[in-house]
Amino acid sequence: VVGVYEALVAACMRTNALPGPLCVALPSILRFVCRYAAEPTTCPAVKRLAVKLVGSLASQRPADVAAVAREDQEVNMSITMLRMFGLCCPNAAVRECAASLGDFRLVEDGIRI
C-alpha cells in the first residue's frame, strides 16, 4: 500500500499538481504511512518508500504536512524517525528526500518540534 501511495504521489508531482480527490485524502494517507512506517516490524524497503513519499510531500506541500503533524503527535514523531532513517540510507534519492524533511520545520508555541 505504501508503494502504491508513493508511486501515485510521485506521478502527480511530475505534473506539479495533485488532483483534488488526492488532496482531500492526503491527511489520511500521511497518517497511514507514518504509523505503518513507525511499526518495529516494518521492513527497510517500506521505510524507504515512506521517506520518499513524506519527503516529497513535505517539500511540495509543507503546509499540508505541517497541519497533519501538528494535530497528530504520532505523525510528527514518525516524520522525525523517517528523517533519521533516510539520512542513513545508502540510496541517494532517499537521502535527498530525508534531507527535505530536515528543512521541514513544525513550530508550535515558539518551540520547534
Tab-separated table of N, CA and C in Angstrom:
chain	number	residue	atom	x	y	z
A	1	VAL	N	0.828	-1.194	0.000
A	1	VAL	CA	0.000	0.000	0.000
A	1	VAL	C	0.868	1.252	0.000
A	2	VAL	N	1.948	1.259	0.794
A	2	VAL	CA	2.834	2.427	0.842
A	2	VAL	C	3.445	2.669	-0.536
A	3	GLY	N	3.823	1.594	-1.215
A	3	GLY	CA	4.389	1.720	-2.547
A	3	GLY	C	3.402	2.309	-3.551
A	4	VAL	N	2.154	1.935	-3.432
A	4	VAL	CA	1.127	2.479	-4.330
A	4	VAL	C	0.953	3.972	-4.069
A	5	TYR	N	0.863	4.358	-2.795
A	5	TYR	CA	0.742	5.784	-2.462
A	5	TYR	C	1.955	6.562	-2.980
A	6	GLU	N	3.146	6.014	-2.777
A	6	GLU	CA	4.362	6.710	-3.196
A	6	GLU	C	4.377	6.873	-4.715
A	7	ALA	N	4.038	5.826	-5.451
A	7	ALA	CA	4.027	5.889	-6.913
A	7	ALA	C	2.971	6.883	-7.411
A	8	LEU	N	1.815	6.882	-6.783
A	8	LEU	CA	0.735	7.787	-7.179
A	8	LEU	C	1.132	9.246	-6.957
A	9	VAL	N	1.655	9.536	-5.787
A	9	VAL	CA	2.061	10.906	-5.476
A	9	VAL	C	3.230	11.328	-6.358
A	10	ALA	N	4.202	10.438	-6.577
A	10	ALA	CA	5.344	10.765	-7.433
A	10	ALA	C	4.883	11.089	-8.855
A	11	ALA	N	3.952	10.318	-9.379
A	11	ALA	CA	3.440	10.577	-10.730
A	11	ALA	C	2.731	11.926	-10.786
A	12	CYS	N	1.965	12.235	-9.778
A	12	CYS	CA	1.266	13.526	-9.751
A	12	CYS	C	2.246	14.685	-9.583
A	13	MET	N	3.308	14.483	-8.806
A	13	MET	CA	4.295	15.545	-8.585
A	13	MET	C	5.042	15.873	-9.880
A	14	ARG	N	5.180	14.889	-10.748
A	14	ARG	CA	5.849	15.152	-12.026
A	14	ARG	C	5.047	16.141	-12.871
A	15	THR	N	3.745	16.180	-12.674
A	15	THR	CA	2.894	17.137	-13.395
A	15	THR	C	2.669	18.399	-12.565
A	16	ASN	N	3.301	18.456	-11.395
A	16	ASN	CA	3.215	19.610	-10.497
A	16	ASN	C	1.817	19.884	-9.965
A	17	ALA	N	0.979	18.854	-9.923
A	17	ALA	CA	-0.371	19.062	-9.410
A	17	ALA	C	-0.918	17.774	-8.812
A	18	LEU	N	-1.445	17.884	-7.609
A	18	LEU	CA	-2.155	16.757	-7.016
A	18	LEU	C	-3.629	16.945	-7.321
A	19	PRO	N	-4.305	15.920	-7.841
A	19	PRO	CA	-5.736	16.040	-8.118
A	19	PRO	C	-6.517	16.292	-6.830
A	20	GLY	N	-7.635	16.957	-6.962
A	20	GLY	CA	-8.482	17.299	-5.813
A	20	GLY	C	-8.770	16.130	-4.874
A	21	PRO	N	-9.211	14.976	-5.410
A	21	PRO	CA	-9.502	13.851	-4.516
A	21	PRO	C	-8.271	13.385	-3.722
A	22	LEU	N	-7.097	13.470	-4.342
A	22	LEU	CA	-5.883	13.079	-3.634
A	22	LEU	C	-5.561	14.090	-2.533
A	23	CYS	N	-5.800	15.361	-2.795
A	23	CYS	CA	-5.586	16.392	-1.768
A	23	CYS	C	-6.493	16.163	-0.568
A	24	VAL	N	-7.724	15.776	-0.838
A	24	VAL	CA	-8.677	15.502	0.242
A	24	VAL	C	-8.214	14.301	1.069
A	25	ALA	N	-7.643	13.304	0.402
A	25	ALA	CA	-7.195	12.082	1.075
A	25	ALA	C	-5.825	12.227	1.725
A	26	LEU	N	-5.116	13.320	1.460
A	26	LEU	CA	-3.746	13.491	1.931
A	26	LEU	C	-3.566	13.292	3.437
A	27	PRO	N	-4.405	13.877	4.293
A	27	PRO	CA	-4.232	13.636	5.735
A	27	PRO	C	-4.309	12.149	6.105
A	28	SER	N	-5.242	11.434	5.518
A	28	SER	CA	-5.383	10.001	5.811
A	28	SER	C	-4.187	9.220	5.295
A	29	ILE	N	-3.708	9.586	4.123
A	29	ILE	CA	-2.528	8.920	3.554
A	29	ILE	C	-1.322	9.138	4.454
A	30	LEU	N	-1.107	10.380	4.876
A	30	LEU	CA	0.025	10.677	5.762
A	30	LEU	C	-0.068	9.915	7.076
A	31	ARG	N	-1.247	9.897	7.662
A	31	ARG	CA	-1.412	9.173	8.939
A	31	ARG	C	-1.107	7.689	8.769
A	32	PHE	N	-1.664	7.084	7.715
A	32	PHE	CA	-1.432	5.659	7.490
A	32	PHE	C	0.051	5.369	7.268
A	33	VAL	N	0.666	6.117	6.358
A	33	VAL	CA	2.058	5.865	6.001
A	33	VAL	C	2.973	6.073	7.202
A	34	CYS	N	2.764	7.151	7.938
A	34	CYS	CA	3.625	7.430	9.095
A	34	CYS	C	3.461	6.381	10.191
A	35	ARG	N	2.241	5.992	10.470
A	35	ARG	CA	2.024	4.978	11.514
A	35	ARG	C	2.574	3.624	11.087
A	36	TYR	N	2.362	3.258	9.836
A	36	TYR	CA	2.848	1.976	9.354
A	36	TYR	C	4.372	1.946	9.349
A	37	ALA	N	4.986	3.027	8.896
A	37	ALA	CA	6.455	3.086	8.842
A	37	ALA	C	7.078	3.047	10.228
A	38	ALA	N	6.370	3.525	11.219
A	38	ALA	CA	6.903	3.570	12.583
A	38	ALA	C	6.818	2.223	13.303
A	39	GLU	N	6.103	1.279	12.751
A	39	GLU	CA	5.997	-0.039	13.381
A	39	GLU	C	7.357	-0.733	13.383
A	40	PRO	N	7.719	-1.377	14.497
A	40	PRO	CA	9.028	-2.034	14.563
A	40	PRO	C	9.205	-3.164	13.547
A	41	THR	N	8.131	-3.753	13.087
A	41	THR	CA	8.229	-4.877	12.153
A	41	THR	C	8.244	-4.443	10.686
A	42	THR	N	8.141	-3.146	10.437
A	42	THR	CA	8.135	-2.658	9.055
A	42	THR	C	9.523	-2.820	8.451
A	43	CYS	N	9.578	-3.408	7.266
A	43	CYS	CA	10.869	-3.676	6.621
A	43	CYS	C	11.494	-2.381	6.081
A	44	PRO	N	12.815	-2.372	5.940
A	44	PRO	CA	13.508	-1.175	5.455
A	44	PRO	C	13.021	-0.686	4.081
A	45	ALA	N	12.640	-1.592	3.196
A	45	ALA	CA	12.169	-1.174	1.868
A	45	ALA	C	10.919	-0.303	1.980
A	46	VAL	N	10.028	-0.653	2.881
A	46	VAL	CA	8.809	0.139	3.077
A	46	VAL	C	9.151	1.480	3.720
A	47	LYS	N	10.099	1.472	4.646
A	47	LYS	CA	10.514	2.738	5.266
A	47	LYS	C	11.144	3.658	4.227
A	48	ARG	N	11.906	3.111	3.300
A	48	ARG	CA	12.490	3.941	2.237
A	48	ARG	C	11.393	4.584	1.391
A	49	LEU	N	10.371	3.807	1.040
A	49	LEU	CA	9.242	4.361	0.289
A	49	LEU	C	8.542	5.458	1.085
A	50	ALA	N	8.385	5.236	2.385
A	50	ALA	CA	7.736	6.232	3.241
A	50	ALA	C	8.545	7.522	3.288
A	51	VAL	N	9.867	7.404	3.372
A	51	VAL	CA	10.730	8.600	3.370
A	51	VAL	C	10.541	9.363	2.067
A	52	LYS	N	10.531	8.649	0.949
A	52	LYS	CA	10.369	9.307	-0.351
A	52	LYS	C	9.010	10.004	-0.444
A	53	LEU	N	7.963	9.329	0.010
A	53	LEU	CA	6.616	9.898	-0.055
A	53	LEU	C	6.481	11.122	0.849
A	54	VAL	N	6.815	10.961	2.120
A	54	VAL	CA	6.637	12.053	3.076
A	54	VAL	C	7.603	13.206	2.749
A	55	GLY	N	8.818	12.883	2.338
A	55	GLY	CA	9.767	13.922	1.960
A	55	GLY	C	9.297	14.728	0.762
A	56	SER	N	8.757	14.051	-0.232
A	56	SER	CA	8.224	14.741	-1.409
A	56	SER	C	7.064	15.649	-1.029
A	57	LEU	N	6.173	15.128	-0.215
A	57	LEU	CA	5.030	15.942	0.206
A	57	LEU	C	5.469	17.129	1.056
A	58	ALA	N	6.450	16.908	1.928
A	58	ALA	CA	6.928	17.995	2.790
A	58	ALA	C	7.600	19.095	1.978
A	59	SER	N	8.251	18.722	0.893
A	59	SER	CA	8.908	19.752	0.083
A	59	SER	C	7.917	20.469	-0.836
A	60	GLN	N	6.894	19.762	-1.302
A	60	GLN	CA	5.934	20.352	-2.238
A	60	GLN	C	4.704	20.950	-1.564
A	61	ARG	N	4.302	20.372	-0.443
A	61	ARG	CA	3.088	20.816	0.241
A	61	ARG	C	3.340	20.902	1.753
A	62	PRO	N	4.298	21.734	2.147
A	62	PRO	CA	4.681	21.783	3.567
A	62	PRO	C	3.540	22.160	4.510
A	63	ALA	N	2.644	23.031	4.082
A	63	ALA	CA	1.538	23.435	4.958
A	63	ALA	C	0.613	22.255	5.252
A	64	ASP	N	0.375	21.418	4.251
A	64	ASP	CA	-0.493	20.251	4.451
A	64	ASP	C	0.143	19.247	5.410
A	65	VAL	N	1.438	18.990	5.214
A	65	VAL	CA	2.134	18.045	6.100
A	65	VAL	C	2.197	18.619	7.513
A	66	ALA	N	2.485	19.904	7.635
A	66	ALA	CA	2.558	20.545	8.957
A	66	ALA	C	1.220	20.477	9.678
A	67	ALA	N	0.138	20.668	8.957
A	67	ALA	CA	-1.186	20.624	9.584
A	67	ALA	C	-1.470	19.249	10.177
A	68	VAL	N	-1.134	18.203	9.432
A	68	VAL	CA	-1.369	16.842	9.942
A	68	VAL	C	-0.441	16.558	11.124
A	69	ALA	N	0.834	16.931	10.991
A	69	ALA	CA	1.799	16.676	12.065
A	69	ALA	C	1.456	17.467	13.323
A	70	ARG	N	0.909	18.654	13.152
A	70	ARG	CA	0.539	19.486	14.298
A	70	ARG	C	-0.599	18.851	15.107
A	71	GLU	N	-1.525	18.224	14.410
A	71	GLU	CA	-2.671	17.659	15.117
A	71	GLU	C	-2.482	16.193	15.517
A	72	ASP	N	-1.405	15.560	15.053
A	72	ASP	CA	-1.181	14.149	15.343
A	72	ASP	C	0.283	13.933	15.746
A	73	GLN	N	0.511	13.774	17.039
A	73	GLN	CA	1.868	13.625	17.564
A	73	GLN	C	2.561	12.376	17.018
A	74	GLU	N	1.813	11.319	16.752
A	74	GLU	CA	2.410	10.106	16.171
A	74	GLU	C	3.003	10.391	14.793
A	75	VAL	N	2.291	11.162	13.999
A	75	VAL	CA	2.792	11.535	12.680
A	75	VAL	C	4.054	12.378	12.838
A	76	ASN	N	4.016	13.318	13.752
A	76	ASN	CA	5.168	14.187	13.990
A	76	ASN	C	6.398	13.365	14.382
A	77	MET	N	6.227	12.435	15.305
A	77	MET	CA	7.349	11.595	15.740
A	77	MET	C	7.816	10.685	14.609
A	78	SER	N	6.897	10.194	13.810
A	78	SER	CA	7.255	9.324	12.695
A	78	SER	C	8.061	10.093	11.644
A	79	ILE	N	7.706	11.348	11.404
A	79	ILE	CA	8.464	12.154	10.451
A	79	ILE	C	9.911	12.291	10.921
A	80	THR	N	10.105	12.492	12.210
A	80	THR	CA	11.461	12.578	12.758
A	80	THR	C	12.204	11.261	12.565
A	81	MET	N	11.528	10.147	12.845
A	81	MET	CA	12.140	8.828	12.675
A	81	MET	C	12.476	8.572	11.213
A	82	LEU	N	11.572	8.936	10.299
A	82	LEU	CA	11.809	8.728	8.879
A	82	LEU	C	13.001	9.560	8.400
A	83	ARG	N	13.131	10.764	8.904
A	83	ARG	CA	14.270	11.606	8.537
A	83	ARG	C	15.573	10.934	8.964
A	84	MET	N	15.641	10.480	10.211
A	84	MET	CA	16.872	9.840	10.695
A	84	MET	C	17.176	8.581	9.906
A	85	PHE	N	16.148	7.769	9.647
A	85	PHE	CA	16.322	6.540	8.875
A	85	PHE	C	16.830	6.866	7.476
A	86	GLY	N	16.194	7.820	6.826
A	86	GLY	CA	16.540	8.168	5.459
A	86	GLY	C	17.937	8.749	5.301
A	87	LEU	N	18.368	9.528	6.277
A	87	LEU	CA	19.701	10.122	6.200
A	87	LEU	C	20.802	9.066	6.271
A	88	CYS	N	20.502	7.916	6.862
A	88	CYS	CA	21.473	6.821	6.970
A	88	CYS	C	21.392	5.850	5.791
A	89	CYS	N	20.460	6.065	4.897
A	89	CYS	CA	20.220	5.142	3.795
A	89	CYS	C	21.291	5.289	2.710
A	90	PRO	N	21.751	4.173	2.137
A	90	PRO	CA	22.739	4.265	1.062
A	90	PRO	C	22.157	4.813	-0.255
A	91	ASN	N	20.853	4.818	-0.401
A	91	ASN	CA	20.210	5.290	-1.626
A	91	ASN	C	20.173	6.821	-1.644
A	92	ALA	N	20.772	7.426	-2.675
A	92	ALA	CA	20.879	8.889	-2.756
A	92	ALA	C	19.514	9.574	-2.829
A	93	ALA	N	18.570	8.991	-3.552
A	93	ALA	CA	17.241	9.602	-3.671
A	93	ALA	C	16.531	9.629	-2.323
A	94	VAL	N	16.701	8.573	-1.543
A	94	VAL	CA	16.080	8.521	-0.212
A	94	VAL	C	16.747	9.543	0.698
A	95	ARG	N	18.077	9.630	0.636
A	95	ARG	CA	18.785	10.634	1.459
A	95	ARG	C	18.331	12.046	1.118
A	96	GLU	N	18.117	12.306	-0.163
A	96	GLU	CA	17.666	13.630	-0.587
A	96	GLU	C	16.275	13.940	-0.024
A	97	CYS	N	15.384	12.969	-0.083
A	97	CYS	CA	14.039	13.168	0.481
A	97	CYS	C	14.107	13.342	1.998
A	98	ALA	N	14.979	12.592	2.638
A	98	ALA	CA	15.141	12.720	4.092
A	98	ALA	C	15.682	14.100	4.445
A	99	ALA	N	16.592	14.598	3.627
A	99	ALA	CA	17.141	15.941	3.865
A	99	ALA	C	16.044	16.991	3.753
A	100	SER	N	15.089	16.779	2.847
A	100	SER	CA	13.990	17.743	2.732
A	100	SER	C	13.116	17.724	3.978
A	101	LEU	N	13.107	16.604	4.679
A	101	LEU	CA	12.376	16.560	5.953
A	101	LEU	C	13.099	17.390	7.003
A	102	GLY	N	14.411	17.554	6.850
A	102	GLY	CA	15.166	18.403	7.760
A	102	GLY	C	14.837	19.867	7.541
A	103	ASP	N	14.476	20.221	6.309
A	103	ASP	CA	14.069	21.587	6.011
A	103	ASP	C	12.662	21.864	6.509
A	104	PHE	N	11.906	20.794	6.701
A	104	PHE	CA	10.537	20.901	7.170
A	104	PHE	C	10.562	21.159	8.673
A	105	ARG	N	10.057	22.272	9.075
A	105	ARG	CA	10.051	22.621	10.491
A	105	ARG	C	8.620	22.853	10.938
A	106	LEU	N	8.280	22.215	12.014
A	106	LEU	CA	6.965	22.408	12.607
A	106	LEU	C	7.157	23.194	13.883
A	107	VAL	N	6.613	24.375	13.923
A	107	VAL	CA	6.767	25.243	15.094
A	107	VAL	C	5.429	25.358	15.783
A	108	GLU	N	5.431	25.077	17.054
A	108	GLU	CA	4.224	25.201	17.850
A	108	GLU	C	4.549	25.907	19.151
A	109	ASP	N	3.874	26.976	19.437
A	109	ASP	CA	4.094	27.778	20.643
A	109	ASP	C	5.555	28.225	20.741
A	110	GLY	N	6.160	28.548	19.583
A	110	GLY	CA	7.520	29.059	19.585
A	110	GLY	C	8.596	27.999	19.766
A	111	ILE	N	8.216	26.735	19.892
A	111	ILE	CA	9.178	25.657	20.102
A	111	ILE	C	9.161	24.764	18.874
A	112	ARG	N	10.348	24.503	18.344
A	112	ARG	CA	10.413	23.590	17.198
A	112	ARG	C	10.200	22.173	17.686
A	113	ILE	N	9.278	21.486	17.014
A	113	ILE	CA	9.020	20.086	17.372
A	113	ILE	C	9.182	19.226	16.150
